[in-house]
Structure formats: structure tokens, C-alpha cells
Amino acid sequence: MKLHALCASAVALMLVSAPAKAEMDNPTVKFVVRGTMALVVATMCDNYEQPDGSVQRYADRLGVDFDTYAPATFNAMRAQINGLKYEREALIPEVTRVVAATMDVMDKASKPWPAKKKQWCSYYGGIIVDETGMLTAKGSAPKAKGDL
């Protein structure tokens, strides 16, 4: 009986002393927002492409855990679109909320579509090309930031 009480006390102490789940830090939020923008632009705009490894390089540059936040971002995007399958176990609620808000802003900015498509693609594509390197304009060489 004493052993059960001791184990229960130890578990209760661990639960009480465990730190609360921290909110995402600024670099992680930036990665999720820009990653969402990059995938939407790559999907919606014909004149952009994603260089191999560019998303992981951007995460590394920001110091973000790519293996956690890239799948969470991708699956959160898929969860926003009716009919697409996604891996529920990869979702992180904070990421899903940021993805949903980002996609909502981008969707509102695209109205009326297709009249604004060229301007919309140029605006959002330009941000991603210039700030992240996750996309390049088709037919152009990727920018070599930091190359010596």
C-alpha cells in the first residue's frame, strides 16, 4: 500500500512541476507563416518553384526544429482544405491556428480571383523569394545568400 501511495505522489509531483507547454517562439511562427505562404504560392502560381532542400535550409537558418514543424505545417494546411487527407498525429494546435490565419489572410487578399492573380502571385512570391529562398522564379537562378 505504501508503495502505491509513494508512486502516486511521485507522479503527482512530476505533473505539478512539469513546465507548461510553451507558445511558439518568433522564429517558429515566422517559419510556419512563411512555409504556409511558400506552399500556397507554389500551388497557386505557375511562375514559382521550390528548390530541393530549401524549406529545411530556411528552418536551419532560423534555428527551427524542421522535423517537428514542417510536417505540422504541411498537415495543418491539408486539414484546412475540405477533402484532403492529413496525418492528425502530426498536428500541433498552435501551428494549425497560425496556418489557418495565414491562409485566411492570403485568401482574402486574392479576391477577386483571377483578376488579381498576377499581382497576388508577385506580392506573395516576392516575399518568399526575397526573405526565405524557399521559392525561386521559374527560369531564374536561386539567390545565393551567404555564399562566399
XYZ file of N, CA and C in Angstrom:
444
model
N 0.816 -1.191 0.000
C 0.000 0.000 0.000
C 0.858 1.253 0.000
N 1.947 1.234 0.822
C 2.808 2.400 0.890
C 3.484 2.649 -0.450
N 3.827 1.582 -1.177
C 4.479 1.725 -2.483
C 3.555 2.410 -3.480
N 2.275 2.052 -3.477
C 1.313 2.688 -4.378
C 1.171 4.174 -4.053
N 1.121 4.506 -2.782
C 0.998 5.910 -2.370
C 2.237 6.686 -2.777
N 3.407 6.070 -2.616
C 4.659 6.715 -2.995
C 4.707 6.959 -4.503
N 4.312 5.972 -5.296
C 4.289 6.118 -6.757
C 3.290 7.189 -7.180
N 2.116 7.180 -6.553
C 1.111 8.186 -6.884
C 1.608 9.582 -6.539
N 2.292 9.730 -5.420
C 2.852 11.027 -5.035
C 3.914 11.471 -6.020
N 4.746 10.544 -6.460
C 5.804 10.879 -7.415
C 5.214 11.345 -8.748
N 4.187 10.645 -9.214
C 3.533 11.029 -10.471
C 2.878 12.392 -10.317
N 2.187 12.625 -9.198
C 1.538 13.915 -8.966
C 2.567 15.033 -8.912
N 3.693 14.802 -8.263
C 4.753 15.805 -8.184
C 5.314 16.109 -9.571
N 5.506 15.083 -10.399
C 6.010 15.292 -11.756
C 5.023 16.114 -12.572
N 3.722 15.842 -12.425
C 2.723 16.575 -13.189
C 2.650 18.031 -12.759
N 2.758 18.271 -11.461
C 2.681 19.636 -10.953
C 3.927 20.425 -11.333
N 5.089 19.784 -11.287
C 6.333 20.503 -11.544
C 6.710 20.555 -13.024
N 5.982 19.832 -13.877
C 6.288 19.854 -15.308
C 5.968 21.226 -15.867
N 6.864 21.768 -16.697
C 6.591 23.090 -17.258
C 5.397 23.044 -18.204
N 4.656 24.129 -18.235
C 3.539 24.222 -19.166
C 4.077 24.286 -20.574
N 3.298 23.812 -21.518
C 3.716 23.842 -22.916
C 3.890 25.292 -23.358
N 5.074 25.593 -23.830
C 5.384 26.960 -24.233
C 4.735 27.284 -25.571
N 4.382 28.544 -25.733
C 3.902 29.011 -27.022
C 5.068 28.959 -28.002
N 4.758 29.007 -29.277
C 5.824 29.002 -30.279
C 6.598 30.310 -30.193
N 7.921 30.217 -30.332
C 8.729 31.422 -30.330
C 8.648 32.110 -31.694
N 9.172 33.332 -31.776
C 9.064 34.117 -33.008
C 9.656 33.427 -34.231
N 10.861 32.827 -34.152
C 11.380 32.149 -35.349
C 10.479 31.001 -35.829
N 9.854 30.290 -34.903
C 8.977 29.183 -35.284
C 7.711 29.711 -35.948
N 7.142 30.771 -35.393
C 5.962 31.378 -36.014
C 6.319 31.870 -37.414
N 7.475 32.507 -37.549
C 7.916 33.007 -38.856
C 8.053 31.851 -39.850
N 8.638 30.752 -39.398
C 8.793 29.579 -40.264
C 7.427 29.046 -40.704
N 6.485 28.953 -39.784
C 5.158 28.417 -40.114
C 4.429 29.354 -41.081
N 4.475 30.650 -40.824
C 3.802 31.609 -41.707
C 4.439 31.577 -43.091
N 5.755 31.702 -43.161
C 6.437 31.741 -44.463
C 6.341 30.397 -45.180
N 6.373 29.305 -44.438
C 6.220 27.984 -45.056
C 4.841 27.808 -45.662
N 3.833 28.303 -44.961
C 2.464 28.264 -45.481
C 2.371 29.102 -46.747
N 2.904 30.316 -46.676
C 2.876 31.200 -47.837
C 3.577 30.559 -49.030
N 4.738 29.945 -48.792
C 5.511 29.338 -49.884
C 4.733 28.222 -50.561
N 4.106 27.371 -49.779
C 3.362 26.254 -50.371
C 2.125 26.741 -51.121
N 1.448 27.744 -50.580
C 0.279 28.277 -51.278
C 0.709 28.918 -52.597
N 1.778 29.713 -52.575
C 2.253 30.358 -53.798
C 2.710 29.312 -54.812
N 3.464 28.316 -54.366
C 3.937 27.269 -55.283
C 2.769 26.517 -55.915
N 1.674 26.383 -55.186
C 0.499 25.680 -55.691
C -0.337 26.550 -56.619
N -0.486 27.815 -56.273
C -1.417 28.691 -56.993
C -0.775 29.453 -58.156
N 0.526 29.634 -58.129
C 1.194 30.494 -59.112
C 2.123 29.667 -59.991
N 1.936 29.782 -61.290
C 2.694 28.968 -62.230
C 4.169 29.358 -62.349
N 4.529 30.557 -61.951
C 5.874 31.038 -62.223
C 6.849 30.888 -61.055
N 6.527 30.047 -60.075
C 7.433 29.807 -58.953
C 7.648 28.310 -58.770
N 8.841 27.979 -58.300
C 9.145 26.588 -57.985
C 9.947 26.541 -56.696
N 9.943 25.372 -56.081
C 10.612 25.203 -54.804
C 11.900 24.406 -54.995
N 13.059 25.036 -54.779
C 14.321 24.292 -54.900
C 14.407 23.182 -53.850
N 15.033 22.079 -54.220
C 15.204 20.958 -53.294
C 15.926 21.419 -52.027
N 15.395 21.027 -50.891
C 16.026 21.311 -49.606
C 15.866 22.737 -49.106
N 15.153 23.574 -49.843
C 15.071 24.990 -49.474
C 14.289 25.222 -48.180
N 13.267 24.433 -47.929
C 12.474 24.616 -46.710
C 13.317 24.230 -45.493
N 14.050 23.139 -45.596
C 14.896 22.721 -44.474
C 16.019 23.732 -44.238
N 16.592 24.284 -45.308
C 17.633 25.302 -45.139
C 17.076 26.528 -44.418
N 15.847 26.921 -44.760
C 15.246 28.068 -44.094
C 15.009 27.766 -42.617
N 14.510 26.592 -42.302
C 14.316 26.206 -40.896
C 15.649 26.208 -40.155
N 16.683 25.666 -40.773
C 18.005 25.648 -40.155
C 18.518 27.063 -39.907
N 18.278 27.942 -40.870
C 18.725 29.327 -40.736
C 18.035 30.016 -39.555
N 16.772 29.696 -39.322
C 16.025 30.290 -38.215
C 16.251 29.572 -36.890
N 16.832 28.371 -36.937
C 17.001 27.586 -35.723
C 15.716 26.894 -35.289
N 14.903 26.505 -36.266
C 13.606 25.863 -36.005
C 13.730 24.359 -36.211
N 13.059 23.596 -35.380
C 13.062 22.136 -35.480
C 12.245 21.708 -36.706
N 12.939 21.505 -37.818
C 12.306 21.155 -39.089
C 11.490 19.877 -38.979
N 12.027 18.862 -38.319
C 11.368 17.561 -38.256
C 10.041 17.597 -37.493
N 9.853 18.591 -36.653
C 8.594 18.753 -35.932
C 7.653 19.699 -36.658
N 8.172 20.865 -37.049
C 7.296 21.928 -37.534
C 6.979 21.872 -39.022
N 7.812 21.271 -39.836
C 7.467 21.139 -41.265
C 6.276 20.192 -41.459
N 6.300 18.990 -40.862
C 5.117 18.119 -41.012
C 3.863 18.724 -40.370
N 4.031 19.416 -39.242
C 2.869 20.035 -38.592
C 2.265 21.106 -39.492
N 3.114 21.894 -40.145
C 2.639 22.943 -41.040
C 1.944 22.344 -42.256
N 2.582 21.376 -42.890
C 2.027 20.742 -44.078
C 0.679 20.100 -43.778
N 0.602 19.370 -42.689
C -0.653 18.688 -42.352
C -1.726 19.664 -41.888
N -1.340 20.756 -41.250
C -2.312 21.782 -40.871
C -2.909 22.419 -42.115
N -2.093 22.626 -43.137
C -2.607 23.168 -44.395
C -3.598 22.208 -45.028
N -3.251 20.938 -45.054
C -4.142 19.942 -45.641
C -5.448 19.847 -44.848
N -5.379 20.040 -43.537
C -6.581 19.981 -42.701
C -7.517 21.148 -42.998
N -6.995 22.251 -43.512
C -7.817 23.425 -43.808
C -8.653 23.246 -45.071
N -8.248 22.322 -45.927
C -8.904 22.150 -47.223
C -9.799 20.921 -47.170
N -11.088 21.128 -47.341
C -12.049 20.016 -47.278
C -11.686 18.929 -48.275
N -11.700 17.697 -47.805
C -11.486 16.559 -48.680
C -10.045 16.068 -48.744
N -9.089 16.866 -48.264
C -7.700 16.397 -48.292
C -7.409 15.585 -47.042
N -6.686 14.512 -47.218
C -6.286 13.689 -46.086
C -5.060 14.311 -45.425
N -4.972 14.159 -44.126
C -3.834 14.672 -43.363
C -3.550 13.717 -42.216
N -2.347 13.835 -41.670
C -1.940 12.995 -40.548
C -2.242 13.750 -39.260
N -3.278 13.333 -38.593
C -3.724 14.032 -37.391
C -2.651 14.035 -36.304
N -1.884 12.965 -36.209
C -0.863 12.886 -35.159
C 0.285 13.868 -35.379
N 0.417 14.419 -36.575
C 1.461 15.409 -36.863
C 1.024 16.828 -36.499
N -0.272 17.026 -36.253
C -0.776 18.373 -35.974
C -0.332 18.873 -34.602
N -0.061 20.164 -34.546
C 0.207 20.876 -33.297
C -0.796 22.031 -33.281
N -1.661 22.114 -32.265
C -2.728 23.122 -32.285
C -2.248 24.544 -32.570
N -1.139 24.957 -31.969
C -0.634 26.317 -32.200
C -0.267 26.520 -33.665
N 0.328 25.504 -34.287
C 0.703 25.574 -35.700
C -0.559 25.642 -36.559
N -1.527 24.826 -36.247
C -2.767 24.797 -37.021
C -3.454 26.156 -36.996
N -3.459 26.816 -35.844
C -4.083 28.140 -35.754
C -3.336 29.170 -36.597
N -2.007 29.140 -36.583
C -1.212 30.083 -37.381
C -1.416 29.817 -38.873
N -1.422 28.556 -39.266
C -1.652 28.198 -40.671
C -3.027 28.676 -41.123
N -4.049 28.430 -40.323
C -5.408 28.834 -40.684
C -5.495 30.351 -40.848
N -4.884 31.103 -39.949
C -4.917 32.566 -40.039
C -4.163 33.056 -41.270
N -3.023 32.457 -41.556
C -2.231 32.848 -42.726
C -2.997 32.567 -44.009
N -3.582 31.387 -44.105
C -4.343 31.038 -45.304
C -5.563 31.942 -45.458
N -6.169 32.341 -44.346
C -7.324 33.229 -44.406
C -6.926 34.602 -44.956
N -5.814 35.158 -44.482
C -5.334 36.451 -44.983
C -5.015 36.363 -46.476
N -4.331 35.293 -46.866
C -3.970 35.129 -48.279
C -5.219 34.965 -49.145
N -6.202 34.248 -48.635
C -7.442 34.045 -49.383
C -8.181 35.366 -49.575
N -8.287 36.151 -48.517
C -8.975 37.443 -48.617
C -8.242 38.381 -49.575
N -6.917 38.334 -49.583
C -6.128 39.200 -50.472
C -6.268 38.790 -51.935
N -6.697 37.566 -52.192
C -6.790 37.080 -53.573
C -8.092 37.469 -54.255
N -9.027 38.088 -53.552
C -10.326 38.428 -54.139
C -10.213 39.728 -54.916
N -10.772 39.955 -56.041
C -11.392 38.928 -56.889
C -10.341 38.171 -57.700
N -10.467 36.886 -57.725
C -9.575 35.998 -58.462
C -10.292 35.645 -59.745
N -9.747 35.571 -60.884
C -8.343 35.610 -61.257
C -7.827 37.000 -61.642
N -8.673 38.037 -61.535
C -8.230 39.376 -61.948
C -6.988 39.828 -61.189
N -6.860 39.422 -59.934
C -5.723 39.839 -59.115
C -4.600 38.804 -59.084
N -4.718 37.734 -59.836
C -3.754 36.640 -59.713
C -2.316 37.097 -59.931
N -2.069 37.872 -60.972
C -0.697 38.289 -61.268
C -0.118 39.130 -60.130
N -0.881 40.101 -59.635
C -0.409 40.946 -58.545
C -0.233 40.142 -57.254
N -1.200 39.259 -56.994
C -1.156 38.434 -55.793
C 0.078 37.545 -55.802
N 0.315 36.866 -56.921
C 1.475 35.977 -57.036
C 2.775 36.757 -56.919
N 2.822 37.923 -57.549
C 4.023 38.747 -57.490
C 4.297 39.219 -56.067
N 3.259 39.648 -55.363
C 3.420 40.145 -54.000
C 3.894 39.039 -53.056
N 3.110 37.955 -52.949
C 3.458 36.886 -52.014
C 4.702 36.109 -52.471
N 4.812 35.870 -53.769
C 6.000 35.188 -54.278
C 7.261 35.982 -54.015
N 7.182 37.299 -54.201
C 8.340 38.156 -53.948
C 8.805 38.095 -52.506
N 7.860 38.085 -51.576
C 8.219 37.979 -50.158
C 8.987 36.686 -49.905
N 8.478 35.587 -50.417
C 9.100 34.290 -50.155
C 10.463 34.179 -50.838
N 10.562 34.626 -52.077
C 11.847 34.574 -52.793
C 12.881 35.427 -52.058
N 12.522 36.654 -51.743
C 13.479 37.586 -51.147
C 13.843 37.260 -49.708
N 12.870 36.864 -48.905
C 13.120 36.676 -47.480
C 13.559 35.277 -47.087
N 13.168 34.275 -47.858
C 13.381 32.907 -47.368
C 14.207 32.017 -48.277
N 14.142 32.242 -49.571
C 14.795 31.331 -50.508
C 14.041 30.025 -50.697
N 12.829 29.904 -50.126
C 12.060 28.671 -50.279
C 11.457 28.533 -51.667
N 11.381 29.638 -52.405
C 10.907 29.615 -53.781
C 11.866 30.395 -54.659
N 11.874 30.040 -55.945
C 12.565 30.834 -56.951
C 11.594 31.055 -58.099
N 11.802 32.149 -58.808
C 11.000 32.382 -60.005
C 11.492 31.405 -61.062
N 10.582 30.762 -61.755
C 10.976 29.801 -62.780
C 11.847 30.494 -63.820
N 12.914 29.814 -64.188
C 13.820 30.344 -65.193
C 14.901 31.255 -64.631
N 14.909 31.483 -63.304
C 15.964 32.298 -62.721
C 16.784 31.455 -61.754
N 18.024 31.861 -61.579
C 18.893 31.149 -60.642
C 18.498 31.529 -59.225
N 18.550 30.575 -58.273
C 18.210 30.912 -56.894
C 19.220 31.913 -56.338
N 18.743 32.799 -55.467
C 19.638 33.749 -54.839
C 20.566 33.005 -53.901
N 21.829 33.368 -53.929
C 22.827 32.704 -53.094
C 23.157 33.595 -51.912
N 22.293 33.585 -50.905
C 22.550 34.374 -49.702
C 23.635 33.707 -48.877
N 24.626 34.474 -48.534
C 25.667 33.958 -47.657
C 26.747 33.150 -48.345
N 26.655 32.940 -49.632
C 27.720 32.210 -50.315
C 28.947 33.097 -50.418
N 30.086 32.525 -50.184
C 31.342 33.279 -50.307
C 31.985 32.995 -51.632
